[in-house]
Amino acid sequence: METSIRCQQHQEFLVQYIFFQQKNIKFGCVECISELQDENQSVNIFKNILLLHDRPQKLLSQISNIDDQTLQFYSRFHKKTVSIITQAFQNWENNMRNFQKQIDNIILQQKGFVEELIANYKNTMQQLSHEIKFEEFQNLIKEFGTANEKLQNDVLDQISHKITQHFESLDKNNAKQLNESLKRIKQEYLKYQENINLPDVQEFQNSFQYMIKSTDDLHSQIGKSLNFVNQMNSAIIPNSYSKYLIGLIKNKLNQDIKQIKVIYLGSRDGLNGQSLWNKIDGKEHLIYIFKSKNPGNYVFGSYVSCKVKQDLNNWQSDESLSSFIFSYTHNEIYPLKQSERQHAILCQPISYAVWIGMSGNIGICNDFINGQSYLGSSYEWDKFENKRSSHLFGGDTPNIEECEVYELQI
Ligand SMILES: [Zn+2]
């Protein structure tokens, strides 16, 4: 909103601001602002000043009875939200278009490769036919096939004789000449084949991985900028899988999830038991996500609905039976057993970073390297054999590379 009203104190400037002083409202110009600044250098005067063309959500801060959480929600919308998202989409689209060019390119390369191979094959077959005079042989066979049965036997005999002669001539001198020719043709064939370049797909594979990541990044950016409070924006699992997990939890709890907060990132907060416990102490409805350094980079985790307490030094039970372990790698869910609900999670920070289920269905020591998985003792797994397994980690120990913990607000 633009005005053409001039400031009462500074006629040379236009009114651009609105000042709130208790119930008093005044209009002012840039000069008024700089005068105010000079008077109240250390005071935060700007909280009560709005640009006339400010974004609507900024007005909310001047209304005294707006619910705090609602206010926070709207204040997270940034003035540049639209341009940020447009830019992010633009970048993503450019990436995709480049990728499209790369696809066209690799199709051309592959086509050329296949065509060269076919040409070599055809050429070799032609040479082979020439060497064994295949066409002549075929003509003889044709002659033989079309010969009338009633024809005199000596005509058939003549053809048979010619065919025999054909073989004899090829076999001359123990087929010395033919063997040499066949060897030469074979060598030429193989040499040609060696010199055809197999298209390099490594770069294409890298680009493909990059496209997947780029798409995930776009979704994260959209989630952040447009205030998707029900989105995890995990760097370990894709948005589609986190949506699946959230849907599962909603169903189990039969309740809506108001907000999802990331409360711990190993790479940000320190990948050790103490740092983790400092962040999760006293919290409930937590989603843990782990990525292992073991070959295959296994990804797994757990949703634990009951409250974790540092000073409990004991098992915490989940009476709601909504907790579960998941394996993203195997796309499997392992729900807490009814008979084991008192062993949902062990709260013993001195020994363990994460100890979910009896004997550690997910058992991770404070160094995030050591631990064990006794999957199936407290959380249902149909392949449980009453022993440790490498099913979740892809190795004997968890060997964690990254861990994320999210708190769900119900
Ligand atoms: Zn003024």
mmCIF file of C-alpha atoms and ligand atoms in Angstrom:
data_model
loop_
_atom_site.group_PDB
_atom_site.id
_atom_site.type_symbol
_atom_site.label_atom_id
_atom_site.label_comp_id
_atom_site.label_asym_id
_atom_site.label_seq_id
_atom_site.Cartn_x
_atom_site.Cartn_y
_atom_site.Cartn_z
ATOM 1 C CA MET A 1 0.000 0.000 0.000
ATOM 2 C CA GLU A 2 1.469 3.319 -1.057
ATOM 3 C CA THR A 3 0.298 6.696 0.184
ATOM 4 C CA SER A 4 0.803 10.135 -1.170
ATOM 5 C CA ILE A 5 0.258 11.744 2.211
ATOM 6 C CA ARG A 6 3.064 13.954 3.418
ATOM 7 C CA CYS A 7 4.477 13.672 6.929
ATOM 8 C CA GLN A 8 3.124 16.350 9.273
ATOM 9 C CA GLN A 9 6.544 16.988 10.810
ATOM 10 C CA HIS A 10 8.606 16.514 7.656
ATOM 11 C CA GLN A 11 6.688 17.892 4.717
ATOM 12 C CA GLU A 12 9.341 16.833 2.237
ATOM 13 C CA PHE A 13 8.775 13.098 2.989
ATOM 14 C CA LEU A 14 5.843 10.799 2.398
ATOM 15 C CA VAL A 15 4.185 8.799 5.172
ATOM 16 C CA GLN A 16 5.485 5.239 5.088
ATOM 17 C CA TYR A 17 5.216 3.936 8.638
ATOM 18 C CA ILE A 18 2.616 3.404 11.285
ATOM 19 C CA PHE A 19 3.680 3.696 14.957
ATOM 20 C CA PHE A 20 1.919 1.909 17.783
ATOM 21 C CA GLN A 21 2.256 3.483 21.222
ATOM 22 C CA GLN A 22 -0.154 1.771 23.582
ATOM 23 C CA LYS A 23 -3.546 2.790 22.191
ATOM 24 C CA ASN A 24 -2.000 5.626 20.251
ATOM 25 C CA ILE A 25 -1.433 5.356 16.551
ATOM 26 C CA LYS A 26 0.746 7.771 14.589
ATOM 27 C CA PHE A 27 1.849 7.950 10.995
ATOM 28 C CA GLY A 28 5.384 8.900 10.104
ATOM 29 C CA CYS A 29 8.128 9.072 7.498
ATOM 30 C CA VAL A 30 11.743 7.867 7.215
ATOM 31 C CA GLU A 31 12.892 11.000 8.956
ATOM 32 C CA CYS A 32 10.627 10.222 11.939
ATOM 33 C CA ILE A 33 12.250 6.804 12.172
ATOM 34 C CA SER A 34 15.767 8.179 12.224
ATOM 35 C CA GLU A 35 14.786 10.725 14.879
ATOM 36 C CA LEU A 36 13.299 7.930 16.989
ATOM 37 C CA GLN A 37 16.488 5.955 16.540
ATOM 38 C CA ASP A 38 18.570 8.891 17.813
ATOM 39 C CA GLU A 39 16.356 9.239 20.884
ATOM 40 C CA ASN A 40 16.144 5.551 21.826
ATOM 41 C CA GLN A 41 19.394 4.084 20.710
ATOM 42 C CA SER A 42 19.326 0.973 22.825
ATOM 43 C CA VAL A 43 15.587 0.391 22.885
ATOM 44 C CA ASN A 44 13.941 -1.916 20.440
ATOM 45 C CA ILE A 45 11.549 0.563 18.930
ATOM 46 C CA PHE A 46 10.987 -1.306 15.725
ATOM 47 C CA LYS A 47 8.749 -3.905 17.265
ATOM 48 C CA ASN A 48 5.981 -1.320 17.317
ATOM 49 C CA ILE A 49 6.582 0.158 13.906
ATOM 50 C CA LEU A 50 5.092 -1.263 10.756
ATOM 51 C CA LEU A 51 5.765 -0.411 7.188
ATOM 52 C CA LEU A 52 2.454 0.470 5.601
ATOM 53 C CA HIS A 53 3.045 -2.142 2.928
ATOM 54 C CA ASP A 54 4.227 -4.795 5.374
ATOM 55 C CA ARG A 55 3.123 -8.428 5.108
ATOM 56 C CA PRO A 56 -0.225 -9.209 6.775
ATOM 57 C CA GLN A 57 1.142 -11.600 9.391
ATOM 58 C CA LYS A 58 3.236 -8.780 10.875
ATOM 59 C CA LEU A 59 0.047 -7.045 11.919
ATOM 60 C CA LEU A 60 -0.794 -9.997 14.149
ATOM 61 C CA SER A 61 2.002 -9.072 16.564
ATOM 62 C CA GLN A 62 0.090 -5.874 17.376
ATOM 63 C CA ILE A 63 -3.016 -7.763 18.409
ATOM 64 C CA SER A 64 -2.674 -8.733 22.022
ATOM 65 C CA ASN A 65 -4.893 -11.788 22.250
ATOM 66 C CA ILE A 66 -3.577 -13.991 19.456
ATOM 67 C CA ASP A 67 -2.660 -17.504 20.547
ATOM 68 C CA ASP A 68 1.124 -17.845 20.877
ATOM 69 C CA GLN A 69 1.507 -20.963 18.750
ATOM 70 C CA THR A 70 -0.671 -19.508 16.019
ATOM 71 C CA LEU A 71 1.392 -16.341 16.064
ATOM 72 C CA GLN A 72 4.596 -18.377 15.759
ATOM 73 C CA PHE A 73 3.130 -20.317 12.877
ATOM 74 C CA TYR A 74 2.381 -17.190 10.849
ATOM 75 C CA SER A 75 5.583 -15.420 11.769
ATOM 76 C CA ARG A 76 7.552 -18.238 10.156
ATOM 77 C CA PHE A 77 6.296 -17.112 6.754
ATOM 78 C CA HIS A 78 9.027 -15.071 5.224
ATOM 79 C CA LYS A 79 8.635 -12.011 3.052
ATOM 80 C CA LYS A 80 10.691 -13.762 0.385
ATOM 81 C CA THR A 81 8.875 -17.107 0.595
ATOM 82 C CA VAL A 82 7.475 -16.986 -2.918
ATOM 83 C CA SER A 83 10.725 -15.885 -4.541
ATOM 84 C CA ILE A 84 12.697 -18.506 -2.585
ATOM 85 C CA ILE A 85 10.402 -21.297 -3.713
ATOM 86 C CA THR A 86 10.209 -20.026 -7.273
ATOM 87 C CA GLN A 87 13.989 -19.898 -7.395
ATOM 88 C CA ALA A 88 14.316 -23.384 -5.871
ATOM 89 C CA PHE A 89 11.863 -24.773 -8.410
ATOM 90 C CA GLN A 90 13.663 -22.966 -11.224
ATOM 91 C CA ASN A 91 16.978 -24.533 -10.197
ATOM 92 C CA TRP A 92 15.376 -27.939 -9.960
ATOM 93 C CA GLU A 93 13.779 -27.542 -13.380
ATOM 94 C CA ASN A 94 17.121 -26.525 -14.899
ATOM 95 C CA ASN A 95 18.722 -29.590 -13.347
ATOM 96 C CA MET A 96 15.988 -31.772 -14.783
ATOM 97 C CA ARG A 97 16.311 -30.219 -18.247
ATOM 98 C CA ASN A 98 20.059 -30.819 -18.175
ATOM 99 C CA PHE A 99 19.395 -34.350 -17.096
ATOM 100 C CA GLN A 100 16.986 -34.719 -19.982
ATOM 101 C CA LYS A 101 19.758 -33.631 -22.348
ATOM 102 C CA GLN A 102 22.016 -36.168 -20.740
ATOM 103 C CA ILE A 103 19.422 -38.888 -21.317
ATOM 104 C CA ASP A 104 19.135 -37.922 -24.995
ATOM 105 C CA ASN A 105 22.902 -37.972 -25.200
ATOM 106 C CA ILE A 106 23.299 -41.380 -23.653
ATOM 107 C CA ILE A 107 20.572 -42.787 -25.922
ATOM 108 C CA LEU A 108 22.523 -41.521 -28.932
ATOM 109 C CA GLN A 109 25.744 -42.989 -27.596
ATOM 110 C CA GLN A 110 24.135 -46.345 -26.899
ATOM 111 C CA LYS A 111 22.515 -46.334 -30.309
ATOM 112 C CA GLY A 112 25.858 -45.680 -31.997
ATOM 113 C CA PHE A 113 27.436 -48.421 -29.924
ATOM 114 C CA VAL A 114 24.772 -50.974 -30.861
ATOM 115 C CA GLU A 115 24.877 -49.950 -34.525
ATOM 116 C CA GLU A 116 28.643 -50.404 -34.691
ATOM 117 C CA LEU A 117 28.385 -53.831 -33.113
ATOM 118 C CA ILE A 118 25.695 -54.867 -35.569
ATOM 119 C CA ALA A 119 27.759 -53.545 -38.504
ATOM 120 C CA ASN A 120 30.762 -55.548 -37.333
ATOM 121 C CA TYR A 121 28.626 -58.646 -36.944
ATOM 122 C CA LYS A 122 27.105 -58.265 -40.414
ATOM 123 C CA ASN A 123 30.508 -57.635 -41.986
ATOM 124 C CA THR A 124 31.948 -60.746 -40.357
ATOM 125 C CA MET A 125 29.036 -62.901 -41.480
ATOM 126 C CA GLN A 126 29.508 -61.585 -44.989
ATOM 127 C CA GLN A 127 33.193 -62.481 -45.002
ATOM 128 C CA LEU A 128 32.445 -65.892 -43.586
ATOM 129 C CA SER A 129 29.860 -66.530 -46.318
ATOM 130 C CA HIS A 130 32.348 -65.436 -48.917
ATOM 131 C CA GLU A 131 35.077 -67.737 -47.638
ATOM 132 C CA ILE A 132 32.920 -70.847 -47.625
ATOM 133 C CA LYS A 133 31.117 -69.814 -50.815
ATOM 134 C CA PHE A 134 27.861 -70.032 -48.955
ATOM 135 C CA GLU A 135 25.808 -68.563 -51.784
ATOM 136 C CA GLU A 136 26.955 -71.242 -54.209
ATOM 137 C CA PHE A 137 26.138 -73.875 -51.640
ATOM 138 C CA GLN A 138 22.676 -72.415 -51.097
ATOM 139 C CA ASN A 139 22.045 -72.450 -54.844
ATOM 140 C CA LEU A 140 22.970 -76.108 -54.989
ATOM 141 C CA ILE A 141 20.571 -76.880 -52.167
ATOM 142 C CA LYS A 142 17.865 -74.873 -53.940
ATOM 143 C CA GLU A 143 18.458 -76.804 -57.109
ATOM 144 C CA PHE A 144 18.235 -80.022 -55.172
ATOM 145 C CA GLY A 145 15.038 -78.963 -53.425
ATOM 146 C CA THR A 146 13.243 -77.956 -56.609
ATOM 147 C CA ALA A 147 14.383 -80.989 -58.586
ATOM 148 C CA ASN A 148 11.412 -83.019 -59.614
ATOM 149 C CA GLU A 149 11.323 -86.434 -57.977
ATOM 150 C CA LYS A 150 10.442 -87.930 -61.278
ATOM 151 C CA LEU A 151 13.577 -86.518 -62.856
ATOM 152 C CA GLN A 152 16.141 -88.971 -63.783
ATOM 153 C CA ASN A 153 18.264 -90.138 -60.956
ATOM 154 C CA ASP A 154 21.434 -88.991 -62.638
ATOM 155 C CA VAL A 155 20.396 -85.300 -62.303
ATOM 156 C CA LEU A 156 20.053 -85.747 -58.540
ATOM 157 C CA ASP A 157 23.338 -87.569 -58.527
ATOM 158 C CA GLN A 158 24.955 -84.636 -60.307
ATOM 159 C CA ILE A 159 23.765 -82.176 -57.701
ATOM 160 C CA SER A 160 24.834 -84.479 -54.867
ATOM 161 C CA HIS A 161 28.197 -84.735 -56.487
ATOM 162 C CA LYS A 162 28.513 -80.939 -56.730
ATOM 163 C CA ILE A 163 27.678 -80.563 -53.059
ATOM 164 C CA THR A 164 30.287 -83.149 -52.130
ATOM 165 C CA GLN A 165 32.773 -81.326 -54.323
ATOM 166 C CA HIS A 166 31.957 -78.080 -52.606
ATOM 167 C CA PHE A 167 32.885 -79.538 -49.223
ATOM 168 C CA GLU A 168 35.950 -81.206 -50.610
ATOM 169 C CA SER A 169 37.249 -77.972 -52.087
ATOM 170 C CA LEU A 170 36.818 -76.211 -48.733
ATOM 171 C CA ASP A 171 38.540 -79.073 -46.941
ATOM 172 C CA LYS A 172 41.470 -79.050 -49.354
ATOM 173 C CA ASN A 173 44.905 -79.492 -47.736
ATOM 174 C CA ASN A 174 43.231 -80.251 -44.409
ATOM 175 C CA ALA A 175 41.319 -76.977 -44.836
ATOM 176 C CA LYS A 176 44.611 -75.130 -44.373
ATOM 177 C CA GLN A 177 43.553 -72.119 -46.398
ATOM 178 C CA LEU A 178 40.072 -71.991 -44.902
ATOM 179 C CA ASN A 179 41.407 -72.242 -41.356
ATOM 180 C CA GLU A 180 43.718 -69.318 -41.976
ATOM 181 C CA SER A 181 40.938 -67.205 -43.432
ATOM 182 C CA LEU A 182 38.566 -68.036 -40.590
ATOM 183 C CA LYS A 183 41.263 -67.133 -38.072
ATOM 184 C CA ARG A 184 41.904 -63.813 -39.832
ATOM 185 C CA ILE A 185 38.182 -62.947 -39.943
ATOM 186 C CA LYS A 186 37.817 -63.868 -36.284
ATOM 187 C CA GLN A 187 40.777 -61.700 -35.300
ATOM 188 C CA GLU A 188 39.462 -58.768 -37.290
ATOM 189 C CA TYR A 189 36.074 -59.187 -35.646
ATOM 190 C CA LEU A 190 37.523 -59.236 -32.147
ATOM 191 C CA LYS A 191 39.873 -56.349 -32.818
ATOM 192 C CA TYR A 192 37.041 -54.200 -34.126
ATOM 193 C CA GLN A 193 34.944 -55.094 -31.103
ATOM 194 C CA GLU A 194 37.738 -54.085 -28.763
ATOM 195 C CA ASN A 195 38.040 -50.702 -30.389
ATOM 196 C CA ILE A 196 34.383 -49.772 -30.013
ATOM 197 C CA ASN A 197 33.956 -47.581 -26.958
ATOM 198 C CA LEU A 198 31.439 -48.798 -24.443
ATOM 199 C CA PRO A 199 29.426 -45.721 -23.412
ATOM 200 C CA ASP A 200 30.439 -44.441 -19.978
ATOM 201 C CA VAL A 201 27.426 -44.771 -17.693
ATOM 202 C CA GLN A 202 29.202 -43.789 -14.479
ATOM 203 C CA GLU A 203 28.535 -40.104 -15.044
ATOM 204 C CA PHE A 204 24.930 -40.887 -15.906
ATOM 205 C CA GLN A 205 24.533 -42.889 -12.694
ATOM 206 C CA ASN A 206 25.973 -40.010 -10.679
ATOM 207 C CA SER A 207 23.584 -37.580 -12.345
ATOM 208 C CA PHE A 208 20.684 -39.890 -11.619
ATOM 209 C CA GLN A 209 21.589 -39.977 -7.917
ATOM 210 C CA TYR A 210 21.965 -36.210 -8.009
ATOM 211 C CA MET A 211 18.478 -35.815 -9.512
ATOM 212 C CA ILE A 212 16.947 -37.866 -6.717
ATOM 213 C CA LYS A 213 18.753 -35.757 -4.149
ATOM 214 C CA SER A 214 17.823 -32.543 -5.937
ATOM 215 C CA THR A 215 14.149 -33.535 -5.869
ATOM 216 C CA ASP A 216 14.321 -34.312 -2.172
ATOM 217 C CA ASP A 217 16.048 -30.981 -1.555
ATOM 218 C CA LEU A 218 13.296 -29.140 -3.422
ATOM 219 C CA HIS A 219 10.665 -30.843 -1.278
ATOM 220 C CA SER A 220 12.585 -29.940 1.873
ATOM 221 C CA GLN A 221 12.847 -26.323 0.777
ATOM 222 C CA ILE A 222 9.132 -26.203 0.015
ATOM 223 C CA GLY A 223 8.408 -27.791 3.378
ATOM 224 C CA LYS A 224 10.527 -25.253 5.225
ATOM 225 C CA SER A 225 9.376 -22.164 3.341
ATOM 226 C CA LEU A 226 5.701 -23.026 3.230
ATOM 227 C CA ASN A 227 5.653 -24.084 6.852
ATOM 228 C CA PHE A 228 4.847 -27.763 6.488
ATOM 229 C CA VAL A 229 4.753 -28.433 10.190
ATOM 230 C CA ASN A 230 3.891 -32.076 9.602
ATOM 231 C CA GLN A 231 6.985 -32.858 7.587
ATOM 232 C CA MET A 232 10.261 -34.276 8.816
ATOM 233 C CA ASN A 233 12.631 -33.079 6.077
ATOM 234 C CA SER A 234 15.011 -35.881 6.975
ATOM 235 C CA ALA A 235 18.388 -36.071 5.274
ATOM 236 C CA ILE A 236 18.357 -39.870 5.721
ATOM 237 C CA ILE A 237 14.954 -41.008 4.491
ATOM 238 C CA PRO A 238 12.937 -39.518 1.602
ATOM 239 C CA ASN A 239 9.836 -37.452 2.287
ATOM 240 C CA SER A 240 7.616 -40.189 0.896
ATOM 241 C CA TYR A 241 8.838 -42.638 3.543
ATOM 242 C CA SER A 242 8.539 -40.128 6.392
ATOM 243 C CA LYS A 243 4.961 -39.479 5.271
ATOM 244 C CA TYR A 244 4.361 -43.210 5.439
ATOM 245 C CA LEU A 245 5.769 -43.374 8.985
ATOM 246 C CA ILE A 246 3.693 -40.407 10.129
ATOM 247 C CA GLY A 247 0.562 -41.987 8.639
ATOM 248 C CA LEU A 248 1.309 -45.203 10.493
ATOM 249 C CA ILE A 249 1.761 -43.385 13.814
ATOM 250 C CA LYS A 250 -1.435 -41.368 13.319
ATOM 251 C CA ASN A 251 -3.328 -44.609 12.761
ATOM 252 C CA LYS A 252 -1.830 -46.287 15.813
ATOM 253 C CA LEU A 253 -2.529 -43.308 18.065
ATOM 254 C CA ASN A 254 -5.799 -42.430 16.376
ATOM 255 C CA GLN A 255 -4.796 -38.799 16.844
ATOM 256 C CA ASP A 256 -3.581 -35.958 14.711
ATOM 257 C CA ILE A 257 -0.005 -34.730 14.814
ATOM 258 C CA LYS A 258 0.166 -30.981 15.291
ATOM 259 C CA GLN A 259 3.836 -30.458 14.672
ATOM 260 C CA ILE A 260 7.063 -32.307 13.991
ATOM 261 C CA LYS A 261 10.297 -30.889 15.363
ATOM 262 C CA VAL A 262 13.813 -32.059 14.725
ATOM 263 C CA ILE A 263 15.397 -32.109 18.180
ATOM 264 C CA TYR A 264 18.662 -33.930 17.551
ATOM 265 C CA LEU A 265 21.019 -34.320 14.615
ATOM 266 C CA GLY A 266 24.182 -36.316 15.240
ATOM 267 C CA SER A 267 26.137 -34.304 12.670
ATOM 268 C CA ARG A 268 25.036 -31.035 14.260
ATOM 269 C CA ASP A 269 24.842 -31.836 17.970
ATOM 270 C CA GLY A 270 27.576 -34.469 18.295
ATOM 271 C CA LEU A 271 27.170 -38.152 17.631
ATOM 272 C CA ASN A 272 27.481 -39.437 21.201
ATOM 273 C CA GLY A 273 25.173 -40.669 23.934
ATOM 274 C CA GLN A 274 25.479 -37.613 26.176
ATOM 275 C CA SER A 275 24.617 -35.126 23.417
ATOM 276 C CA LEU A 276 21.651 -37.236 22.438
ATOM 277 C CA TRP A 277 20.298 -37.577 25.968
ATOM 278 C CA ASN A 278 20.655 -33.829 26.582
ATOM 279 C CA LYS A 279 18.268 -33.242 23.696
ATOM 280 C CA ILE A 280 15.698 -35.977 24.273
ATOM 281 C CA ASP A 281 15.398 -36.023 28.060
ATOM 282 C CA GLY A 282 11.788 -35.681 29.198
ATOM 283 C CA LYS A 283 10.404 -35.937 25.677
ATOM 284 C CA GLU A 284 7.850 -38.391 24.313
ATOM 285 C CA HIS A 285 6.614 -39.459 20.868
ATOM 286 C CA LEU A 286 10.122 -39.643 19.414
ATOM 287 C CA ILE A 287 11.149 -40.920 16.012
ATOM 288 C CA TYR A 288 14.762 -42.124 15.821
ATOM 289 C CA ILE A 289 16.347 -42.562 12.395
ATOM 290 C CA PHE A 290 19.764 -44.176 11.942
ATOM 291 C CA LYS A 291 22.043 -44.577 8.974
ATOM 292 C CA SER A 292 24.806 -47.160 9.261
ATOM 293 C CA LYS A 293 28.310 -46.994 7.819
ATOM 294 C CA ASN A 294 28.193 -50.764 7.251
ATOM 295 C CA PRO A 295 28.234 -51.894 3.592
ATOM 296 C CA GLY A 296 24.885 -51.068 2.008
ATOM 297 C CA ASN A 297 24.359 -48.090 4.350
ATOM 298 C CA TYR A 298 21.410 -49.699 6.128
ATOM 299 C CA VAL A 299 18.740 -47.281 7.305
ATOM 300 C CA PHE A 300 16.474 -48.153 10.204
ATOM 301 C CA GLY A 301 14.886 -46.585 13.255
ATOM 302 C CA SER A 302 12.076 -46.552 15.720
ATOM 303 C CA TYR A 303 9.074 -44.673 16.934
ATOM 304 C CA VAL A 304 8.850 -44.737 20.730
ATOM 305 C CA SER A 305 5.700 -43.190 22.115
ATOM 306 C CA CYS A 306 6.480 -43.259 25.860
ATOM 307 C CA LYS A 307 8.474 -40.562 27.676
ATOM 308 C CA VAL A 308 12.250 -41.006 27.944
ATOM 309 C CA LYS A 309 13.805 -39.903 31.231
ATOM 310 C CA GLN A 310 17.512 -39.627 31.912
ATOM 311 C CA ASP A 311 17.254 -40.339 35.627
ATOM 312 C CA LEU A 312 14.895 -43.291 35.358
ATOM 313 C CA ASN A 313 17.693 -45.867 35.091
ATOM 314 C CA ASN A 314 15.146 -48.478 34.182
ATOM 315 C CA TRP A 315 12.788 -49.708 31.520
ATOM 316 C CA GLN A 316 10.016 -47.448 30.323
ATOM 317 C CA SER A 317 6.844 -49.180 29.254
ATOM 318 C CA ASP A 318 4.502 -48.289 26.445
ATOM 319 C CA GLU A 319 0.960 -49.105 27.540
ATOM 320 C CA SER A 320 -0.416 -47.722 24.274
ATOM 321 C CA LEU A 321 1.498 -50.425 22.325
ATOM 322 C CA SER A 322 2.019 -47.927 19.518
ATOM 323 C CA SER A 323 5.826 -48.081 19.484
ATOM 324 C CA PHE A 324 7.555 -49.886 16.657
ATOM 325 C CA ILE A 325 10.901 -50.448 14.968
ATOM 326 C CA PHE A 326 11.265 -49.997 11.230
ATOM 327 C CA SER A 327 13.744 -50.911 8.551
ATOM 328 C CA TYR A 328 13.753 -48.540 5.610
ATOM 329 C CA THR A 329 16.226 -50.814 3.815
ATOM 330 C CA HIS A 330 13.924 -53.844 4.025
ATOM 331 C CA ASN A 331 10.704 -51.812 4.073
ATOM 332 C CA GLU A 332 9.516 -53.617 7.204
ATOM 333 C CA ILE A 333 7.737 -52.628 10.420
ATOM 334 C CA TYR A 334 8.255 -54.493 13.709
ATOM 335 C CA PRO A 335 5.525 -53.589 16.243
ATOM 336 C CA LEU A 336 6.015 -53.826 20.018
ATOM 337 C CA LYS A 337 4.753 -57.166 21.362
ATOM 338 C CA GLN A 338 1.866 -56.955 23.788
ATOM 339 C CA SER A 339 3.668 -59.204 26.271
ATOM 340 C CA GLU A 340 6.780 -57.008 26.067
ATOM 341 C CA ARG A 341 5.188 -53.599 26.463
ATOM 342 C CA GLN A 342 7.140 -53.011 29.706
ATOM 343 C CA HIS A 343 10.386 -53.194 27.690
ATOM 344 C CA ALA A 344 9.653 -50.488 25.136
ATOM 345 C CA ILE A 345 12.863 -48.556 25.821
ATOM 346 C CA LEU A 346 15.627 -48.617 28.416
ATOM 347 C CA CYS A 347 16.464 -45.239 29.953
ATOM 348 C CA GLN A 348 20.057 -45.754 31.087
ATOM 349 C CA PRO A 349 22.230 -42.976 29.649
ATOM 350 C CA ILE A 350 25.362 -44.176 31.476
ATOM 351 C CA SER A 351 25.477 -47.348 29.407
ATOM 352 C CA TYR A 352 23.613 -46.734 26.226
ATOM 353 C CA ALA A 353 22.634 -44.040 23.776
ATOM 354 C CA VAL A 354 19.625 -45.990 22.518
ATOM 355 C CA TRP A 355 18.421 -49.324 23.874
ATOM 356 C CA ILE A 356 15.046 -50.280 22.454
ATOM 357 C CA GLY A 357 13.515 -53.596 23.519
ATOM 358 C CA MET A 358 14.909 -56.435 25.674
ATOM 359 C CA SER A 359 18.612 -57.182 24.914
ATOM 360 C CA GLY A 360 18.567 -54.221 22.542
ATOM 361 C CA ASN A 361 16.301 -54.934 19.581
ATOM 362 C CA ILE A 362 18.056 -51.740 18.605
ATOM 363 C CA GLY A 363 21.015 -51.504 20.962
ATOM 364 C CA ILE A 364 23.429 -48.622 20.409
ATOM 365 C CA CYS A 365 26.274 -47.784 22.778
ATOM 366 C CA ASN A 366 27.319 -44.251 23.631
ATOM 367 C CA ASP A 367 29.944 -44.184 20.890
ATOM 368 C CA PHE A 368 27.273 -45.000 18.275
ATOM 369 C CA ILE A 369 29.709 -47.577 16.870
ATOM 370 C CA ASN A 370 29.243 -50.550 19.166
ATOM 371 C CA GLY A 371 26.048 -52.277 20.115
ATOM 372 C CA GLN A 372 23.861 -55.131 18.990
ATOM 373 C CA SER A 373 20.517 -56.010 17.515
ATOM 374 C CA TYR A 374 18.391 -58.637 19.176
ATOM 375 C CA LEU A 375 15.522 -57.857 16.848
ATOM 376 C CA GLY A 376 12.438 -59.953 17.558
ATOM 377 C CA SER A 377 12.636 -60.386 21.349
ATOM 378 C CA SER A 378 10.409 -57.432 22.238
ATOM 379 C CA TYR A 379 9.429 -56.163 18.823
ATOM 380 C CA GLU A 380 7.717 -58.612 16.486
ATOM 381 C CA TRP A 381 9.916 -60.047 13.719
ATOM 382 C CA ASP A 382 8.785 -63.225 11.956
ATOM 383 C CA LYS A 383 12.369 -64.363 11.288
ATOM 384 C CA PHE A 384 13.427 -64.128 14.959
ATOM 385 C CA GLU A 385 15.717 -67.015 15.950
ATOM 386 C CA ASN A 386 16.376 -66.045 19.549
ATOM 387 C CA LYS A 387 19.782 -64.586 18.774
ATOM 388 C CA ARG A 388 21.505 -61.434 17.587
ATOM 389 C CA SER A 389 21.106 -60.581 13.938
ATOM 390 C CA SER A 390 22.592 -58.206 11.369
ATOM 391 C CA HIS A 391 19.191 -57.678 9.717
ATOM 392 C CA LEU A 392 18.815 -54.041 10.798
ATOM 393 C CA PHE A 393 22.434 -52.831 10.708
ATOM 394 C CA GLY A 394 23.826 -54.850 7.805
ATOM 395 C CA GLY A 395 26.635 -55.872 10.205
ATOM 396 C CA ASP A 396 27.241 -57.162 13.714
ATOM 397 C CA THR A 397 27.516 -53.683 15.199
ATOM 398 C CA PRO A 398 25.438 -50.595 14.370
ATOM 399 C CA ASN A 399 28.418 -48.478 13.214
ATOM 400 C CA ILE A 400 26.245 -45.376 12.946
ATOM 401 C CA GLU A 401 27.095 -42.584 10.536
ATOM 402 C CA GLU A 402 24.154 -40.301 11.241
ATOM 403 C CA CYS A 403 21.226 -40.185 13.643
ATOM 404 C CA GLU A 404 18.185 -37.914 13.594
ATOM 405 C CA VAL A 405 15.558 -37.633 16.321
ATOM 406 C CA TYR A 406 12.173 -36.004 15.782
ATOM 407 C CA GLU A 407 9.617 -35.055 18.395
ATOM 408 C CA LEU A 408 5.944 -35.294 17.500
ATOM 409 C CA GLN A 409 3.572 -32.882 19.150
ATOM 410 C CA ILE A 410 0.224 -34.557 19.525
HETATM 411 ZN ZN ZN B 1 8.255 12.533 9.591
#
